[in-house]
Amino acid sequence: METAKLIVIILDLIVAVLLTLVITIQSGKSAGLSGAIAGSSESFLSKGGSKTMDARLARVTKWIGLAFVVLSLLAVILVSASAK
């Protein structure tokens, strides 16, 4: 049980660092609130929108974020189970 807990915690730390790096690499959304209210020049269905680097990074961020949440919950379950 201790080995599994240690492996999950180490994987969680690695995923957290990867998530931080992927978020840092992404370009900022300069439109901010004014772009949300007035609309932006980019459309959701723009041609080739899923092939841009920002779109790929956004997709990777979602998957790494999901892995982080799952690993964090698993670590909490393992720690609480070993405390009993």
mmCIF file of N, CA and C in Angstrom:
data_model
loop_
_atom_site.group_PDB
_atom_site.id
_atom_site.type_symbol
_atom_site.label_atom_id
_atom_site.label_comp_id
_atom_site.label_asym_id
_atom_site.label_seq_id
_atom_site.Cartn_x
_atom_site.Cartn_y
_atom_site.Cartn_z
ATOM 1 N N MET A 1 0.831 -1.191 0.000
ATOM 2 C CA MET A 1 0.000 0.000 0.000
ATOM 3 C C MET A 1 0.871 1.248 0.000
ATOM 4 N N GLU A 2 1.960 1.222 0.751
ATOM 5 C CA GLU A 2 2.854 2.383 0.812
ATOM 6 C C GLU A 2 3.505 2.650 -0.542
ATOM 7 N N THR A 3 3.856 1.584 -1.260
ATOM 8 C CA THR A 3 4.483 1.751 -2.566
ATOM 9 C C THR A 3 3.505 2.373 -3.560
ATOM 10 N N ALA A 4 2.271 1.914 -3.547
ATOM 11 C CA ALA A 4 1.262 2.468 -4.450
ATOM 12 C C ALA A 4 1.010 3.937 -4.136
ATOM 13 N N LYS A 5 0.961 4.271 -2.860
ATOM 14 C CA LYS A 5 0.748 5.660 -2.457
ATOM 15 C C LYS A 5 1.903 6.532 -2.934
ATOM 16 N N LEU A 6 3.119 6.054 -2.779
ATOM 17 C CA LEU A 6 4.296 6.812 -3.208
ATOM 18 C C LEU A 6 4.312 7.007 -4.721
ATOM 19 N N ILE A 7 3.959 5.976 -5.474
ATOM 20 C CA ILE A 7 3.932 6.071 -6.933
ATOM 21 C C ILE A 7 2.884 7.076 -7.393
ATOM 22 N N VAL A 8 1.700 7.034 -6.782
ATOM 23 C CA VAL A 8 0.634 7.963 -7.171
ATOM 24 C C VAL A 8 1.025 9.394 -6.843
ATOM 25 N N ILE A 9 1.646 9.622 -5.707
ATOM 26 C CA ILE A 9 2.051 10.982 -5.329
ATOM 27 C C ILE A 9 3.146 11.506 -6.263
ATOM 28 N N ILE A 10 4.098 10.655 -6.627
ATOM 29 C CA ILE A 10 5.161 11.076 -7.553
ATOM 30 C C ILE A 10 4.579 11.380 -8.929
ATOM 31 N N LEU A 11 3.660 10.524 -9.411
ATOM 32 C CA LEU A 11 3.006 10.795 -10.694
ATOM 33 C C LEU A 11 2.199 12.089 -10.649
ATOM 34 N N ASP A 12 1.557 12.346 -9.509
ATOM 35 C CA ASP A 12 0.779 13.571 -9.350
ATOM 36 C C ASP A 12 1.683 14.800 -9.413
ATOM 37 N N LEU A 13 2.844 14.715 -8.813
ATOM 38 C CA LEU A 13 3.789 15.839 -8.870
ATOM 39 C C LEU A 13 4.308 16.068 -10.291
ATOM 40 N N ILE A 14 4.591 14.990 -11.003
ATOM 41 C CA ILE A 14 5.067 15.110 -12.378
ATOM 42 C C ILE A 14 3.988 15.738 -13.265
ATOM 43 N N VAL A 15 2.750 15.285 -13.098
ATOM 44 C CA VAL A 15 1.639 15.828 -13.878
ATOM 45 C C VAL A 15 1.410 17.301 -13.529
ATOM 46 N N ALA A 16 1.575 17.664 -12.258
ATOM 47 C CA ALA A 16 1.410 19.067 -11.858
ATOM 48 C C ALA A 16 2.456 19.959 -12.524
ATOM 49 N N VAL A 17 3.685 19.484 -12.602
ATOM 50 C CA VAL A 17 4.736 20.254 -13.273
ATOM 51 C C VAL A 17 4.442 20.369 -14.771
ATOM 52 N N LEU A 18 3.998 19.266 -15.391
ATOM 53 C CA LEU A 18 3.642 19.301 -16.813
ATOM 54 C C LEU A 18 2.487 20.267 -17.066
ATOM 55 N N LEU A 19 1.499 20.257 -16.190
ATOM 56 C CA LEU A 19 0.361 21.162 -16.337
ATOM 57 C C LEU A 19 0.807 22.616 -16.244
ATOM 58 N N THR A 20 1.694 22.896 -15.311
ATOM 59 C CA THR A 20 2.218 24.256 -15.170
ATOM 60 C C THR A 20 2.973 24.687 -16.424
ATOM 61 N N LEU A 21 3.785 23.793 -16.979
ATOM 62 C CA LEU A 21 4.549 24.117 -18.186
ATOM 63 C C LEU A 21 3.637 24.362 -19.389
ATOM 64 N N VAL A 22 2.633 23.509 -19.554
ATOM 65 C CA VAL A 22 1.737 23.654 -20.702
ATOM 66 C C VAL A 22 0.937 24.950 -20.598
ATOM 67 N N ILE A 23 0.503 25.290 -19.402
ATOM 68 C CA ILE A 23 -0.243 26.534 -19.220
ATOM 69 C C ILE A 23 0.652 27.737 -19.479
ATOM 70 N N THR A 24 1.896 27.662 -19.050
ATOM 71 C CA THR A 24 2.832 28.769 -19.241
ATOM 72 C C THR A 24 3.165 28.983 -20.720
ATOM 73 N N ILE A 25 3.222 27.914 -21.487
ATOM 74 C CA ILE A 25 3.567 28.008 -22.904
ATOM 75 C C ILE A 25 2.454 28.679 -23.715
ATOM 76 N N GLN A 26 1.216 28.536 -23.294
ATOM 77 C CA GLN A 26 0.092 29.062 -24.067
ATOM 78 C C GLN A 26 0.146 30.582 -24.157
ATOM 79 N N SER A 27 -0.335 31.087 -25.293
ATOM 80 C CA SER A 27 -0.387 32.538 -25.451
ATOM 81 C C SER A 27 -1.622 33.073 -24.742
ATOM 82 N N GLY A 28 -1.529 34.292 -24.245
ATOM 83 C CA GLY A 28 -2.635 34.895 -23.512
ATOM 84 C C GLY A 28 -3.740 35.341 -24.451
ATOM 85 N N LYS A 29 -4.918 35.437 -23.914
ATOM 86 C CA LYS A 29 -6.061 35.935 -24.684
ATOM 87 C C LYS A 29 -6.135 37.435 -24.450
ATOM 88 N N SER A 30 -5.711 38.210 -25.425
ATOM 89 C CA SER A 30 -5.608 39.655 -25.242
ATOM 90 C C SER A 30 -6.960 40.356 -25.267
ATOM 91 N N ALA A 31 -7.988 39.699 -25.769
ATOM 92 C CA ALA A 31 -9.287 40.351 -25.863
ATOM 93 C C ALA A 31 -9.892 40.602 -24.489
ATOM 94 N N GLY A 32 -9.728 39.665 -23.578
ATOM 95 C CA GLY A 32 -10.243 39.835 -22.225
ATOM 96 C C GLY A 32 -11.747 40.006 -22.194
ATOM 97 N N LEU A 33 -12.236 40.858 -21.307
ATOM 98 C CA LEU A 33 -13.667 41.072 -21.138
ATOM 99 C C LEU A 33 -14.264 41.792 -22.336
ATOM 100 N N SER A 34 -13.513 42.685 -22.944
ATOM 101 C CA SER A 34 -14.054 43.403 -24.105
ATOM 102 C C SER A 34 -14.300 42.452 -25.270
ATOM 103 N N GLY A 35 -13.480 41.446 -25.420
ATOM 104 C CA GLY A 35 -13.693 40.459 -26.468
ATOM 105 C C GLY A 35 -14.893 39.575 -26.187
ATOM 106 N N ALA A 36 -15.162 39.334 -24.917
ATOM 107 C CA ALA A 36 -16.325 38.511 -24.565
ATOM 108 C C ALA A 36 -17.621 39.266 -24.796
ATOM 109 N N ILE A 37 -17.607 40.569 -24.579
ATOM 110 C CA ILE A 37 -18.826 41.363 -24.735
ATOM 111 C C ILE A 37 -19.051 41.718 -26.205
ATOM 112 N N ALA A 38 -18.034 42.259 -26.862
ATOM 113 C CA ALA A 38 -18.200 42.748 -28.228
ATOM 114 C C ALA A 38 -17.982 41.660 -29.265
ATOM 115 N N GLY A 39 -17.385 40.562 -28.893
ATOM 116 C CA GLY A 39 -17.062 39.519 -29.856
ATOM 117 C C GLY A 39 -15.657 39.709 -30.360
ATOM 118 N N SER A 40 -15.063 38.681 -30.819
ATOM 119 C CA SER A 40 -13.694 38.790 -31.304
ATOM 120 C C SER A 40 -13.651 38.508 -32.797
ATOM 121 N N SER A 41 -12.501 38.773 -33.398
ATOM 122 C CA SER A 41 -12.368 38.579 -34.836
ATOM 123 C C SER A 41 -12.255 37.101 -35.178
ATOM 124 N N GLU A 42 -11.853 36.262 -34.214
ATOM 125 C CA GLU A 42 -11.743 34.836 -34.462
ATOM 126 C C GLU A 42 -13.091 34.171 -34.210
ATOM 127 N N SER A 43 -13.485 33.322 -35.130
ATOM 128 C CA SER A 43 -14.724 32.588 -34.926
ATOM 129 C C SER A 43 -14.392 31.205 -34.398
ATOM 130 N N PHE A 44 -15.377 30.620 -33.745
ATOM 131 C CA PHE A 44 -15.179 29.280 -33.177
ATOM 132 C C PHE A 44 -14.967 28.259 -34.276
ATOM 133 N N LEU A 45 -15.617 28.437 -35.360
ATOM 134 C CA LEU A 45 -15.538 27.483 -36.453
ATOM 135 C C LEU A 45 -14.615 27.970 -37.564
ATOM 136 N N SER A 46 -13.590 28.722 -37.202
ATOM 137 C CA SER A 46 -12.690 29.244 -38.228
ATOM 138 C C SER A 46 -11.934 28.096 -38.905
ATOM 139 N N LYS A 47 -11.538 28.339 -40.129
ATOM 140 C CA LYS A 47 -10.875 27.306 -40.919
ATOM 141 C C LYS A 47 -9.523 26.961 -40.305
ATOM 142 N N GLY A 48 -9.306 25.691 -40.030
ATOM 143 C CA GLY A 48 -8.040 25.240 -39.479
ATOM 144 C C GLY A 48 -7.845 25.595 -38.017
ATOM 145 N N GLY A 49 -8.909 25.897 -37.317
ATOM 146 C CA GLY A 49 -8.789 26.303 -35.915
ATOM 147 C C GLY A 49 -8.284 25.213 -35.008
ATOM 148 N N SER A 50 -8.571 23.958 -35.346
ATOM 149 C CA SER A 50 -8.131 22.867 -34.487
ATOM 150 C C SER A 50 -6.688 22.468 -34.752
ATOM 151 N N LYS A 51 -6.083 23.049 -35.782
ATOM 152 C CA LYS A 51 -4.719 22.687 -36.138
ATOM 153 C C LYS A 51 -3.689 23.671 -35.608
ATOM 154 N N THR A 52 -4.116 24.743 -34.985
ATOM 155 C CA THR A 52 -3.160 25.715 -34.480
ATOM 156 C C THR A 52 -2.497 25.192 -33.210
ATOM 157 N N MET A 53 -1.375 25.761 -32.899
ATOM 158 C CA MET A 53 -0.634 25.339 -31.720
ATOM 159 C C MET A 53 -1.422 25.630 -30.445
ATOM 160 N N ASP A 54 -2.109 26.773 -30.410
ATOM 161 C CA ASP A 54 -2.903 27.103 -29.227
ATOM 162 C C ASP A 54 -4.047 26.124 -29.022
ATOM 163 N N ALA A 55 -4.657 25.674 -30.102
ATOM 164 C CA ALA A 55 -5.746 24.696 -29.985
ATOM 165 C C ALA A 55 -5.221 23.365 -29.468
ATOM 166 N N ARG A 56 -4.066 22.975 -29.949
ATOM 167 C CA ARG A 56 -3.460 21.723 -29.461
ATOM 168 C C ARG A 56 -3.074 21.837 -27.995
ATOM 169 N N LEU A 57 -2.491 22.979 -27.623
ATOM 170 C CA LEU A 57 -2.114 23.169 -26.223
ATOM 171 C C LEU A 57 -3.338 23.208 -25.312
ATOM 172 N N ALA A 58 -4.426 23.776 -25.798
ATOM 173 C CA ALA A 58 -5.656 23.801 -25.001
ATOM 174 C C ALA A 58 -6.186 22.393 -24.789
ATOM 175 N N ARG A 59 -6.128 21.576 -25.826
ATOM 176 C CA ARG A 59 -6.588 20.186 -25.711
ATOM 177 C C ARG A 59 -5.684 19.395 -24.764
ATOM 178 N N VAL A 60 -4.379 19.586 -24.874
ATOM 179 C CA VAL A 60 -3.436 18.900 -23.979
ATOM 180 C C VAL A 60 -3.643 19.361 -22.540
ATOM 181 N N THR A 61 -3.923 20.640 -22.347
ATOM 182 C CA THR A 61 -4.159 21.167 -21.009
ATOM 183 C C THR A 61 -5.370 20.503 -20.364
ATOM 184 N N LYS A 62 -6.413 20.291 -21.127
ATOM 185 C CA LYS A 62 -7.604 19.634 -20.592
ATOM 186 C C LYS A 62 -7.303 18.212 -20.148
ATOM 187 N N TRP A 63 -6.556 17.470 -20.943
ATOM 188 C CA TRP A 63 -6.257 16.083 -20.602
ATOM 189 C C TRP A 63 -5.298 15.989 -19.418
ATOM 190 N N ILE A 64 -4.297 16.850 -19.387
ATOM 191 C CA ILE A 64 -3.365 16.837 -18.257
ATOM 192 C C ILE A 64 -4.077 17.289 -16.985
ATOM 193 N N GLY A 65 -4.974 18.257 -17.105
ATOM 194 C CA GLY A 65 -5.757 18.692 -15.949
ATOM 195 C C GLY A 65 -6.636 17.576 -15.415
ATOM 196 N N LEU A 66 -7.246 16.818 -16.311
ATOM 197 C CA LEU A 66 -8.059 15.678 -15.894
ATOM 198 C C LEU A 66 -7.208 14.626 -15.189
ATOM 199 N N ALA A 67 -6.025 14.356 -15.729
ATOM 200 C CA ALA A 67 -5.123 13.392 -15.092
ATOM 201 C C ALA A 67 -4.701 13.875 -13.711
ATOM 202 N N PHE A 68 -4.473 15.172 -13.573
ATOM 203 C CA PHE A 68 -4.089 15.734 -12.280
ATOM 204 C C PHE A 68 -5.204 15.558 -11.252
ATOM 205 N N VAL A 69 -6.442 15.831 -11.657
ATOM 206 C CA VAL A 69 -7.573 15.688 -10.741
ATOM 207 C C VAL A 69 -7.750 14.228 -10.317
ATOM 208 N N VAL A 70 -7.670 13.311 -11.278
ATOM 209 C CA VAL A 70 -7.843 11.889 -10.971
ATOM 210 C C VAL A 70 -6.737 11.389 -10.049
ATOM 211 N N LEU A 71 -5.500 11.761 -10.344
ATOM 212 C CA LEU A 71 -4.391 11.326 -9.496
ATOM 213 C C LEU A 71 -4.470 11.937 -8.098
ATOM 214 N N SER A 72 -4.907 13.180 -8.007
ATOM 215 C CA SER A 72 -5.051 13.817 -6.699
ATOM 216 C C SER A 72 -6.124 13.129 -5.864
ATOM 217 N N LEU A 73 -7.253 12.811 -6.494
ATOM 218 C CA LEU A 73 -8.308 12.089 -5.774
ATOM 219 C C LEU A 73 -7.848 10.697 -5.353
ATOM 220 N N LEU A 74 -7.123 10.029 -6.220
ATOM 221 C CA LEU A 74 -6.600 8.706 -5.885
ATOM 222 C C LEU A 74 -5.599 8.781 -4.730
ATOM 223 N N ALA A 75 -4.777 9.825 -4.727
ATOM 224 C CA ALA A 75 -3.817 9.998 -3.628
ATOM 225 C C ALA A 75 -4.538 10.234 -2.309
ATOM 226 N N VAL A 76 -5.596 11.021 -2.325
ATOM 227 C CA VAL A 76 -6.367 11.271 -1.097
ATOM 228 C C VAL A 76 -7.009 9.981 -0.601
ATOM 229 N N ILE A 77 -7.549 9.197 -1.519
ATOM 230 C CA ILE A 77 -8.173 7.923 -1.122
ATOM 231 C C ILE A 77 -7.141 6.979 -0.526
ATOM 232 N N LEU A 78 -5.967 6.894 -1.138
ATOM 233 C CA LEU A 78 -4.927 5.999 -0.631
ATOM 234 C C LEU A 78 -4.395 6.462 0.723
ATOM 235 N N VAL A 79 -4.219 7.760 0.898
ATOM 236 C CA VAL A 79 -3.713 8.278 2.176
ATOM 237 C C VAL A 79 -4.733 8.059 3.270
ATOM 238 N N SER A 80 -6.009 8.319 2.963
ATOM 239 C CA SER A 80 -7.033 8.143 4.001
ATOM 240 C C SER A 80 -7.242 6.673 4.335
ATOM 241 N N ALA A 81 -7.061 5.775 3.367
ATOM 242 C CA ALA A 81 -7.200 4.345 3.618
ATOM 243 C C ALA A 81 -6.046 3.818 4.482
ATOM 244 N N SER A 82 -4.871 4.372 4.295
ATOM 245 C CA SER A 82 -3.725 3.911 5.094
ATOM 246 C C SER A 82 -3.723 4.519 6.501
ATOM 247 N N ALA A 83 -4.486 5.587 6.704
ATOM 248 C CA ALA A 83 -4.552 6.225 8.026
ATOM 249 C C ALA A 83 -5.478 5.467 8.968
ATOM 250 N N LYS A 84 -6.354 4.636 8.436
ATOM 251 C CA LYS A 84 -7.320 3.905 9.277
ATOM 252 C C LYS A 84 -6.707 2.728 9.961
#
